[in-house]
Short mmCIF file of C-alpha atoms in Angstrom, two decimals:
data_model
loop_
_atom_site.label_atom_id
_atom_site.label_comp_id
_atom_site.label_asym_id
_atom_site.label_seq_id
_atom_site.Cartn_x
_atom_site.Cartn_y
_atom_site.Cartn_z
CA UNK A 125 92.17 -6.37 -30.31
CA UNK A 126 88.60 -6.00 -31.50
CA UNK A 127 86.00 -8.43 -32.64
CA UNK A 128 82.37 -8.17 -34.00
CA UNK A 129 80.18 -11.08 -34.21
CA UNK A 130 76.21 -11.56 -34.56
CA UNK A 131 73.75 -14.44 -33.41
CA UNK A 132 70.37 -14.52 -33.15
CA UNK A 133 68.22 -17.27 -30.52
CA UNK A 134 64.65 -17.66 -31.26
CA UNK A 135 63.01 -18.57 -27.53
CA UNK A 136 59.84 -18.75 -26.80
CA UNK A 137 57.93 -16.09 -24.08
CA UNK A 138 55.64 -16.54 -20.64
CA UNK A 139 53.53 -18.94 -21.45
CA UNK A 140 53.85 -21.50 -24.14
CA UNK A 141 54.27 -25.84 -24.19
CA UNK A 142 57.44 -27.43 -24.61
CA UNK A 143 56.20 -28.66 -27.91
CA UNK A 144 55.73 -24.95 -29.24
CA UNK A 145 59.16 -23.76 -27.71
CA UNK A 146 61.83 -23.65 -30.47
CA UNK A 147 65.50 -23.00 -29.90
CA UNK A 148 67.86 -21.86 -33.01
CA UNK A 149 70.58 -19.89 -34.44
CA UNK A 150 69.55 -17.60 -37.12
CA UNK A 151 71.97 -17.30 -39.65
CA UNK A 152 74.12 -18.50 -37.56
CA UNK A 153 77.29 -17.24 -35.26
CA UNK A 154 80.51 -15.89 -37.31
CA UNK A 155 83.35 -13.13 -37.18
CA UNK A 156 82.46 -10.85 -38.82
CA UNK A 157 86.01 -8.60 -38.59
CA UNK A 158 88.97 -9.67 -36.02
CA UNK A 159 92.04 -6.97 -35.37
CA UNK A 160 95.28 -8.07 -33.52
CA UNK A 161 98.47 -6.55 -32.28
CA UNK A 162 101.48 -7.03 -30.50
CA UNK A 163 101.54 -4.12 -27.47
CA UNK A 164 102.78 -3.65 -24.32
CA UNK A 165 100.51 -2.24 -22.53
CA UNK A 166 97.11 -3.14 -21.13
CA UNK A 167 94.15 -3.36 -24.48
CA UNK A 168 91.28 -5.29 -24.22
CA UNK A 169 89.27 -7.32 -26.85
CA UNK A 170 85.68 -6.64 -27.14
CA UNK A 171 82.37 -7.64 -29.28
CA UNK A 172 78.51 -7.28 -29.82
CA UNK A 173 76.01 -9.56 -29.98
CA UNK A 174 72.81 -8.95 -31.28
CA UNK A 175 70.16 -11.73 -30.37
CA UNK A 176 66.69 -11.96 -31.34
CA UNK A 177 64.03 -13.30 -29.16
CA UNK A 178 60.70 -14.30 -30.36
CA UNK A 179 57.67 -14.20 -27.62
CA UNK A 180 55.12 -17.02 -28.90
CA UNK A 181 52.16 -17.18 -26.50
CA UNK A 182 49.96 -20.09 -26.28
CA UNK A 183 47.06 -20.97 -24.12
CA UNK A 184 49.11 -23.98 -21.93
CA UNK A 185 51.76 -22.81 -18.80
CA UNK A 186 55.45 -23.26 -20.41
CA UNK A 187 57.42 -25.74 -18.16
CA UNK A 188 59.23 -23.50 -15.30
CA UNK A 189 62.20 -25.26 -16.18
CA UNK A 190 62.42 -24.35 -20.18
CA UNK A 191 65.58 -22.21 -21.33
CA UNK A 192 66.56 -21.53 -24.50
CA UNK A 193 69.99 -21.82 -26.04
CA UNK A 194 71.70 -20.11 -28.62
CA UNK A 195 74.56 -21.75 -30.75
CA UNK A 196 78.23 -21.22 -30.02
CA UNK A 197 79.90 -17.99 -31.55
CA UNK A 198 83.43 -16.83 -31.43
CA UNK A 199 83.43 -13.02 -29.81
CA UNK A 200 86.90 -10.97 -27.86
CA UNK A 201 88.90 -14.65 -28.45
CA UNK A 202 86.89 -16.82 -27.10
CA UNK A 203 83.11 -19.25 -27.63
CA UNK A 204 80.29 -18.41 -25.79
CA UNK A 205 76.68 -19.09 -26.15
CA UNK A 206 73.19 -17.10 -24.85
CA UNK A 207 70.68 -18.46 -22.50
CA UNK A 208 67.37 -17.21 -22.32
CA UNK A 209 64.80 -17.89 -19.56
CA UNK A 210 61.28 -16.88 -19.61
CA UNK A 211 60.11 -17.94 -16.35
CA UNK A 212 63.71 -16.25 -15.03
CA UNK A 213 64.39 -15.30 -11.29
CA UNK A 214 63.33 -12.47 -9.76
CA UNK A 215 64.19 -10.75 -6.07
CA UNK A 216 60.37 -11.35 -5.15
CA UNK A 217 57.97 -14.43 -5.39
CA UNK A 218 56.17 -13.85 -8.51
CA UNK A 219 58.99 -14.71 -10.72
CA UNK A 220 57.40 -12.70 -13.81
CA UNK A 221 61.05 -11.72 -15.35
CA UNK A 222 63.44 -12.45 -17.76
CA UNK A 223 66.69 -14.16 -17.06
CA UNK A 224 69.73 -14.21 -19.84
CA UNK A 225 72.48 -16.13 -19.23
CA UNK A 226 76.14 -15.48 -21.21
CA UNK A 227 78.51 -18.50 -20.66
CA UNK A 228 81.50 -20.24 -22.56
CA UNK A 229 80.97 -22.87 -24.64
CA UNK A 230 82.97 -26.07 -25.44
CA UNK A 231 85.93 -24.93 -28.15
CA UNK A 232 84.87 -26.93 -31.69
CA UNK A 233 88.93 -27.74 -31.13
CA UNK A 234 88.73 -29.12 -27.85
CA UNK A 235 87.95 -29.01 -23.92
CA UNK A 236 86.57 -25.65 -23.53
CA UNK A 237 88.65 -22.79 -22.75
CA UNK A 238 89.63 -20.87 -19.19
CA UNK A 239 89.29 -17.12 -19.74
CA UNK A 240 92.34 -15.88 -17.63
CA UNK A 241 91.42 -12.06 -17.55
CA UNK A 242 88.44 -10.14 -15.92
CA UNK A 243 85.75 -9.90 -17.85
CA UNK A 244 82.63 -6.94 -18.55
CA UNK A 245 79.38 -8.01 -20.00
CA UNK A 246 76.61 -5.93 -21.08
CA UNK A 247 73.17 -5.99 -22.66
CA UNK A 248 70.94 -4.09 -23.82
CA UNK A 249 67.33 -4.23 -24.99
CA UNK A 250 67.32 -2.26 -28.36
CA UNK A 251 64.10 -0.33 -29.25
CA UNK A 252 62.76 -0.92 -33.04
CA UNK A 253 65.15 1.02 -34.87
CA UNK A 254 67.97 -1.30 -33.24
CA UNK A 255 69.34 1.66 -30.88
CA UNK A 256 69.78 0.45 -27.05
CA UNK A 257 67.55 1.80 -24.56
CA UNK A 258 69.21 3.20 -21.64
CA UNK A 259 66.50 2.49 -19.20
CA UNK A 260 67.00 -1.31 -20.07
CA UNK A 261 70.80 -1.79 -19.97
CA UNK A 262 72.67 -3.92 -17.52
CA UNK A 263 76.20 -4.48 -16.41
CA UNK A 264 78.49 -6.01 -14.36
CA UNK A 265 82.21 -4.90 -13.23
CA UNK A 266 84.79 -6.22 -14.57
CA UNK A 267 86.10 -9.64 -12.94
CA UNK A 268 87.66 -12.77 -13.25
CA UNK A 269 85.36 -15.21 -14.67
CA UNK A 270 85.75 -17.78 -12.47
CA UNK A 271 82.19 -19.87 -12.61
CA UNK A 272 81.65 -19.92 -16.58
CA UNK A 273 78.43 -17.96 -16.73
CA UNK A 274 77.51 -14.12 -16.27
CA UNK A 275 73.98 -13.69 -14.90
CA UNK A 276 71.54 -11.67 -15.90
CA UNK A 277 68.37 -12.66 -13.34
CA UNK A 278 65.89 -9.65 -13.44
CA UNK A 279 67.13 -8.73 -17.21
CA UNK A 280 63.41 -7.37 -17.34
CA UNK A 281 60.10 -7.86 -16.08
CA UNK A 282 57.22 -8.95 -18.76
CA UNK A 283 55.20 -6.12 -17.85
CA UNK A 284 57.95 -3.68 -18.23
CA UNK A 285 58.90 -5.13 -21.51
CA UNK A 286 55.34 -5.03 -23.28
CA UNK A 287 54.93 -1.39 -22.11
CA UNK A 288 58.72 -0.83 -23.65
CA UNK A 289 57.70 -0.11 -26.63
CA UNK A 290 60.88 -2.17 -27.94
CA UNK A 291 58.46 -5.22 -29.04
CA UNK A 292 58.04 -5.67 -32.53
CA UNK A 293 56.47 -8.42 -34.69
CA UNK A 294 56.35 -10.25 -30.97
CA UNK A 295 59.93 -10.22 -30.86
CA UNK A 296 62.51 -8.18 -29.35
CA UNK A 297 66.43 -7.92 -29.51
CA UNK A 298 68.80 -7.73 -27.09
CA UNK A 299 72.33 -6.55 -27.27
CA UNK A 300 75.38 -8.62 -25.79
CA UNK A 301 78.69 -6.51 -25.18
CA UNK A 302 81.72 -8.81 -24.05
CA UNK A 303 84.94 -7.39 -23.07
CA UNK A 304 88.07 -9.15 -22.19
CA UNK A 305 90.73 -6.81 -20.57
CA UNK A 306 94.43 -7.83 -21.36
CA UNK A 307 96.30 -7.40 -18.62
CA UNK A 308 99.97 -7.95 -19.86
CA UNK A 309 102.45 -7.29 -22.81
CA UNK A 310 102.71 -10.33 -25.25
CA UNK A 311 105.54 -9.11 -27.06
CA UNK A 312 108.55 -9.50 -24.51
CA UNK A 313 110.36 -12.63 -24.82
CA UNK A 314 113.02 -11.93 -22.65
CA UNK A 315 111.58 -11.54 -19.03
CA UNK A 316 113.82 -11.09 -16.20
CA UNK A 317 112.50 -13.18 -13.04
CA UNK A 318 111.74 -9.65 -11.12
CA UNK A 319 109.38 -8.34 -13.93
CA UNK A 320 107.77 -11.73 -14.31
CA UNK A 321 107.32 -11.85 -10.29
CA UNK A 322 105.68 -8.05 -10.61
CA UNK A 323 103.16 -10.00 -13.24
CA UNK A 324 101.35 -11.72 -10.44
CA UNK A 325 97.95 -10.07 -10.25
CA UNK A 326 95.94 -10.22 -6.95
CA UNK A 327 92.37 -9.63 -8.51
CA UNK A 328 89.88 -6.75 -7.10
CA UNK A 329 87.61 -8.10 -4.42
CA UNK A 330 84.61 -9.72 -5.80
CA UNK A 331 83.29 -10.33 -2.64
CA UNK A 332 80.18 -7.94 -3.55
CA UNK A 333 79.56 -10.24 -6.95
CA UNK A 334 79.15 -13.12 -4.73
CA UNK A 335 76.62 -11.41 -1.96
CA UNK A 336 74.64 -10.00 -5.40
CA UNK A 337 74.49 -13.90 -6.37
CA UNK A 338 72.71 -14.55 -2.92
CA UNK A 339 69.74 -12.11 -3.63
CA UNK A 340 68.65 -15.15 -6.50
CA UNK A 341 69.59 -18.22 -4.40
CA UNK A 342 66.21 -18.77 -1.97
CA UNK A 343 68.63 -21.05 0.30
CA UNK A 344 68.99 -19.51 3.59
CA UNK A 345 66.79 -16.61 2.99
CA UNK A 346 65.13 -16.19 6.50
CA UNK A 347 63.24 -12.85 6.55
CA UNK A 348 60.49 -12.15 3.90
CA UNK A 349 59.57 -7.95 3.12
CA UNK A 350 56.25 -6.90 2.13
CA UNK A 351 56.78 -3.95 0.43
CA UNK A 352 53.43 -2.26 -1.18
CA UNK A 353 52.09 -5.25 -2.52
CA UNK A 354 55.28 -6.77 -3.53
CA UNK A 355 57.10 -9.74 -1.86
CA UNK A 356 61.13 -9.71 -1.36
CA UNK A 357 63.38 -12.54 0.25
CA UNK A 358 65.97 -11.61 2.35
CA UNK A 359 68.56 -13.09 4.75
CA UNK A 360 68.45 -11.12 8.27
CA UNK A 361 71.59 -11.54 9.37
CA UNK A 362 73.00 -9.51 6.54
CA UNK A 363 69.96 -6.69 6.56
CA UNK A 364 70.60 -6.30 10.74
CA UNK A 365 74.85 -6.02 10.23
CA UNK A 366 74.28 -3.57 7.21
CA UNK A 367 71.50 -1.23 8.97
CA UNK A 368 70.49 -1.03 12.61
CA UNK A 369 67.46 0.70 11.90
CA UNK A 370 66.47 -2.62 9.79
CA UNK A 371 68.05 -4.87 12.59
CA UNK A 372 65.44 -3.06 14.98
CA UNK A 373 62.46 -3.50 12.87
CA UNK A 374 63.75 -7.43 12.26
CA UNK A 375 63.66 -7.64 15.80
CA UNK A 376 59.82 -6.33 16.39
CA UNK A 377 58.76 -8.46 13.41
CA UNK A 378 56.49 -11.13 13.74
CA UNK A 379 57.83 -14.75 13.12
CA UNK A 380 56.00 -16.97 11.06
CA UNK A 381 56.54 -20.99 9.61
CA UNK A 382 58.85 -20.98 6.23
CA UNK A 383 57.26 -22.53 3.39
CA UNK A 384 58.76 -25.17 1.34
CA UNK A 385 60.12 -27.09 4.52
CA UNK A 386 63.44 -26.12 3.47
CA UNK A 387 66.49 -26.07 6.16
CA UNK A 388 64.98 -22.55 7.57
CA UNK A 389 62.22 -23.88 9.16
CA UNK A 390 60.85 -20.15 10.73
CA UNK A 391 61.14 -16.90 9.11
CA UNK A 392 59.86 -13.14 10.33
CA UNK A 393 57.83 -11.34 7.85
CA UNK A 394 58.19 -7.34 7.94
CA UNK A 395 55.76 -4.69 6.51
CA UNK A 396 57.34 -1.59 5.06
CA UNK A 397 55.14 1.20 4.30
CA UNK A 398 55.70 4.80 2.47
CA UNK A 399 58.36 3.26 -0.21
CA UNK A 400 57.52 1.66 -3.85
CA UNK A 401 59.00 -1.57 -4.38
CA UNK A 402 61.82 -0.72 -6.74
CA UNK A 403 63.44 1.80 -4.77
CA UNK A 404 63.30 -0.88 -1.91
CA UNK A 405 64.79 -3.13 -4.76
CA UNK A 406 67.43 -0.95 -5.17
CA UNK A 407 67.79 -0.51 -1.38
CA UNK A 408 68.33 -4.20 -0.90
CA UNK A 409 71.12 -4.07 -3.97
CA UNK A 410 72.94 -1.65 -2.24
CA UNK A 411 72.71 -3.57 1.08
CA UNK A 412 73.79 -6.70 -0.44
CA UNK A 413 76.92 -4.94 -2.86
CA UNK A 414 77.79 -1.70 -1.45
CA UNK A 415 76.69 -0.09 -4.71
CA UNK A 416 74.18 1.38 -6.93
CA UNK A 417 72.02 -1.23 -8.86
CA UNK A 418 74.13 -0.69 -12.61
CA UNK A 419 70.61 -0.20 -14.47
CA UNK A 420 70.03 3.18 -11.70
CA UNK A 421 73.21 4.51 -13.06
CA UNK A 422 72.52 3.86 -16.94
CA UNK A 423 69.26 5.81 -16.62
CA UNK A 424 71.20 8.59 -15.59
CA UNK A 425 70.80 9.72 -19.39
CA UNK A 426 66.83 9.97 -18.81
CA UNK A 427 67.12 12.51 -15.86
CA UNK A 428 63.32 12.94 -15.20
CA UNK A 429 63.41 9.08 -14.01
CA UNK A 430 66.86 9.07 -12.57
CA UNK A 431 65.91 12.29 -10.19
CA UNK A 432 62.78 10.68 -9.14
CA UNK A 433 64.60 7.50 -8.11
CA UNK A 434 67.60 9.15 -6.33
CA UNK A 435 65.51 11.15 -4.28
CA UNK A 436 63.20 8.28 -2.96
CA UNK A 437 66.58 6.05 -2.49
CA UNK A 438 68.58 8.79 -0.55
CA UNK A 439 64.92 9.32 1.35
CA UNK A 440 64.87 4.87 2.07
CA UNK A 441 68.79 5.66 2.79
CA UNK A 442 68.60 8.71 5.42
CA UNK A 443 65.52 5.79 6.42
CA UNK A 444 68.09 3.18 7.49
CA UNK A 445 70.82 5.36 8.30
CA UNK A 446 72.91 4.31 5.18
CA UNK A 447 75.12 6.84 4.88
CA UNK A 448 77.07 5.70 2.17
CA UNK A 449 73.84 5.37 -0.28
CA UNK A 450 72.96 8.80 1.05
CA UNK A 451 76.14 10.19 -0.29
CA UNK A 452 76.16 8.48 -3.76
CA UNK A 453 72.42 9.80 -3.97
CA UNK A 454 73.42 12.88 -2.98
CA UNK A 455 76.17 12.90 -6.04
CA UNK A 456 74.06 12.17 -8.59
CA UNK A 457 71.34 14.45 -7.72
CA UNK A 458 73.95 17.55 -7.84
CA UNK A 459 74.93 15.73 -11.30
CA UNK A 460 70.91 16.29 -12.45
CA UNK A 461 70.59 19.96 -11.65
CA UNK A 462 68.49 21.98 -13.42
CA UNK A 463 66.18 24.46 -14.32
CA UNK A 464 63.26 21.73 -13.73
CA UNK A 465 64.42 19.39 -10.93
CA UNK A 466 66.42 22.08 -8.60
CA UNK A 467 63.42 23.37 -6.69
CA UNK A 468 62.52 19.76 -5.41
CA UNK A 469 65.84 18.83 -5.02
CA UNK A 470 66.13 21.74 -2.76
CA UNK A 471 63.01 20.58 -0.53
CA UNK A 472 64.38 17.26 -0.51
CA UNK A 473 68.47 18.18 0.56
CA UNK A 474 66.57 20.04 3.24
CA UNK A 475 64.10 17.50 5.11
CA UNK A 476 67.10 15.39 4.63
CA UNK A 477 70.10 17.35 6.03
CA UNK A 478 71.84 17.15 3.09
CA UNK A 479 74.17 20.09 3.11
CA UNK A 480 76.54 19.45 0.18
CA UNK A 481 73.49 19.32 -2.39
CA UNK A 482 71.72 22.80 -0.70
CA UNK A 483 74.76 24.54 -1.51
CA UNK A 484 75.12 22.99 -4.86
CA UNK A 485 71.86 24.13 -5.70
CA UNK A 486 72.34 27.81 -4.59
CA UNK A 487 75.38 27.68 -6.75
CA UNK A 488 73.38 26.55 -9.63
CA UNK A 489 70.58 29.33 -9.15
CA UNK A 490 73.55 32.13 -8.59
CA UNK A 491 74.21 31.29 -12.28
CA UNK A 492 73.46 34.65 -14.77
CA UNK A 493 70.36 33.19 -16.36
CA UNK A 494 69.62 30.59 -14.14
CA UNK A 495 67.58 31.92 -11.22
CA UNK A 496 65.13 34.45 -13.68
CA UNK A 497 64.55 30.75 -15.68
CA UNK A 498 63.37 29.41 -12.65
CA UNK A 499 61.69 32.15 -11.49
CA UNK A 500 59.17 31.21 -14.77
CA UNK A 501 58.52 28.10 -13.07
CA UNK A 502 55.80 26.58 -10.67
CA UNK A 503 58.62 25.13 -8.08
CA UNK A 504 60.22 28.71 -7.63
CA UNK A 505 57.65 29.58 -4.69
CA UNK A 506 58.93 26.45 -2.97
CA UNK A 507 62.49 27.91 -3.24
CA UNK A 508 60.89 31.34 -2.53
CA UNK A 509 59.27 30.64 0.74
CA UNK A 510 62.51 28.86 2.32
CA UNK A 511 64.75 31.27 3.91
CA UNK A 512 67.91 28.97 4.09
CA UNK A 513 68.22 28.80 0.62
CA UNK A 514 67.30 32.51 -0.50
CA UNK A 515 70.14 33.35 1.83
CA UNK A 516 72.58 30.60 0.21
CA UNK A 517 71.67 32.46 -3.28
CA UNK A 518 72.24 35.63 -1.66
CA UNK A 519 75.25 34.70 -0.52
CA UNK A 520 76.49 33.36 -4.02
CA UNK A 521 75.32 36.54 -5.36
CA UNK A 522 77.46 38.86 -3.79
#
């Protein structure tokens, strides 16, 4: 089943007074069109969101602690309500982010309700003509929603969001995408005790969900990163058991007194030079989850920014001596082949000993048409004047 529903939240931005801050619904939440049926197999039910958010700025510091509220609208069978932080978390110290929040809401029937089946959010900022931008989409896997609220922490820095180009009259939407898989058939009445046994689910791990919520909570964090300028929080027991190479440089850091006088009362402080803080962001995701940070994979579709970012990740990964982020690197590089990016990918599959990606770049070039396009280009003498890969075309030529 399918539904569609719209609200709209008017919040306030950066900076800006309580007394200025306004939270509403726009027109309010409804359903707009709702289709049900009886099946036996797994379906999900699904909706968008659209919610407007209104940056006022005003010459007094907004209270850290300000979050704005939507009202409660019915979307994939269920109430929920949007949460909007201006002053929202962020993975270093200076906390200039947005954080959106999706979470039930009490039922207007009663006691609010327990969603039984995994759930996927998404959003996405939409540019002016209301289309979503690729670059500024995030996800989560599907899982059982066991806490009441999907977080969004680094939705989007400030600065990244007035350089979008997505801002109009001061404002700026954001998309909300809920789905609600449906697991079982709701059509058979008469169940034999065997097939309702089989109808016990043991959920996917969501072990990596839980070490993702960590990067956010500051308690415990024991090791802080300087990282070009930038400031991340980190605990070391988890960097040194994901990555000796880290565990070694933890080890030779310096130690220095925590701030806050929290229950960590010393932390070590390490320097990392030659990487730009958001591939070490997306380092640290990985180390935390086991996975690519969603928003790396949704740029896919804007290849010039994806490439770029895949080859300084699998350089921070070959770094560390992650192999598995070296290999899902590796992947989407051959994925982003072309005539433009497959003379840098070469140089970079070579200083990095990644074999599968040379020979997927020969391949490419072996193509009729492929190698005399590239040829017209400036990176061809970089392919020219490597002999391991003229004899990998040469190979594929014969």
């Amino acid at each position: 089943m399918a539904a569609t529903s719209a609200v709209v939240l008017s919040a306030a931005a950066r900076r800006i007074s309580r007394s200025a801050a306004v939270a509403s619904s726009g027109g309010g939440a409804h359903l707009l069109s709702a289709a049900t049926r009886r099946m036996s197999s797994s379906c999900s039910a699904s909706s968008s969101s659209i919610i407007t958010l209104e940056r006022v700025r005003g010459d007094e510091e907004g209270p850290v602690e300000w979050i704005a509220s939507s009202q409660a609208f019915d979307a994939a069978g269920y109430r929920w309500r949007i949460k909007y932080d201006p002053n929202g978390n962020s993975w270093n110290e200076s906390n200039e982010c947005i954080s959106i929040f999706v979470e039930l809401a009490d039922d207007i029937k009663g006691p609010r309700q327990e969603v039984k089946d995994p759930v996927q959010f998404k959003l996405s900022l939409l540019d002016r003509a209301g289309n979503p931008s690729p670059k500024y989409c995030r996800s989560n896997d599907a899982s059982f929603f066991v806490d009441g609220q999907a977080r969004f922490q680094d939705f989007i820095r400030w600065k990244d969001l007035e350089e979008s180009g997505c801002l109009k009259d001061d404002s700026f939407m954001v998309r909300c995408d809920i789905t609600v898989i449906k697991k079982w058939a709701e059509d058979d009445d008469n169940v034999s005790v065997d097939s309702a046994s089989s109808r016990v689910v043991v959920p996917p791990s969501d072990l990596h969900r839980h070490l993702y919520d960590m990067l956010w909570k500051k308690q415990g964090v024991d090791v802080a990163i300087d990282v070009s300028g930038e400031t991340f929080e980190a605990r070391g027991w988890l960097l040194a058991a994901r990555s000796p190479a880290f565990e070694a440089e933890l080890l030779a850091a310096p130690k220095e007194k925590a701030p806050g006088g929290g229950a960590v009362a010393v932390r070590r402080r390490v320097e990392i030079g030659g990487m730009e803080p958001r591939v070490f962001k997306a380092l640290l995701h990985f180390m935390y989850t086991d996975a690519l940070p969603p928003s790396m994979m949704e740029e896919e579709e804007e290849k010039h920014g994806a490439v770029a970012m895949a080859r300084d990740l699998l350089a921070a990964a070959h770094r560390y001596k992650l192999e598995r982020l070296k290999l899902l690197c590796e992947e989407m590089l051959c994925r982003c082949i072309d005539v433009d990016t497959v003379a840098g990918t070469i140089a970079v599959a070579e200083q990095h000993g990644c074999g599968a990606l040379e020979a997927a770049c020969a391949e490419f070039l072996a193509r009729p048409g492929n190698l005399k396009a590239v040829m017209e280009t400036e990176g061809y003498e970089k392919i020219k004047a490597n002999p391991t890969m003229m004899e990998l075309i040469m190979k594929q030529l014969v």
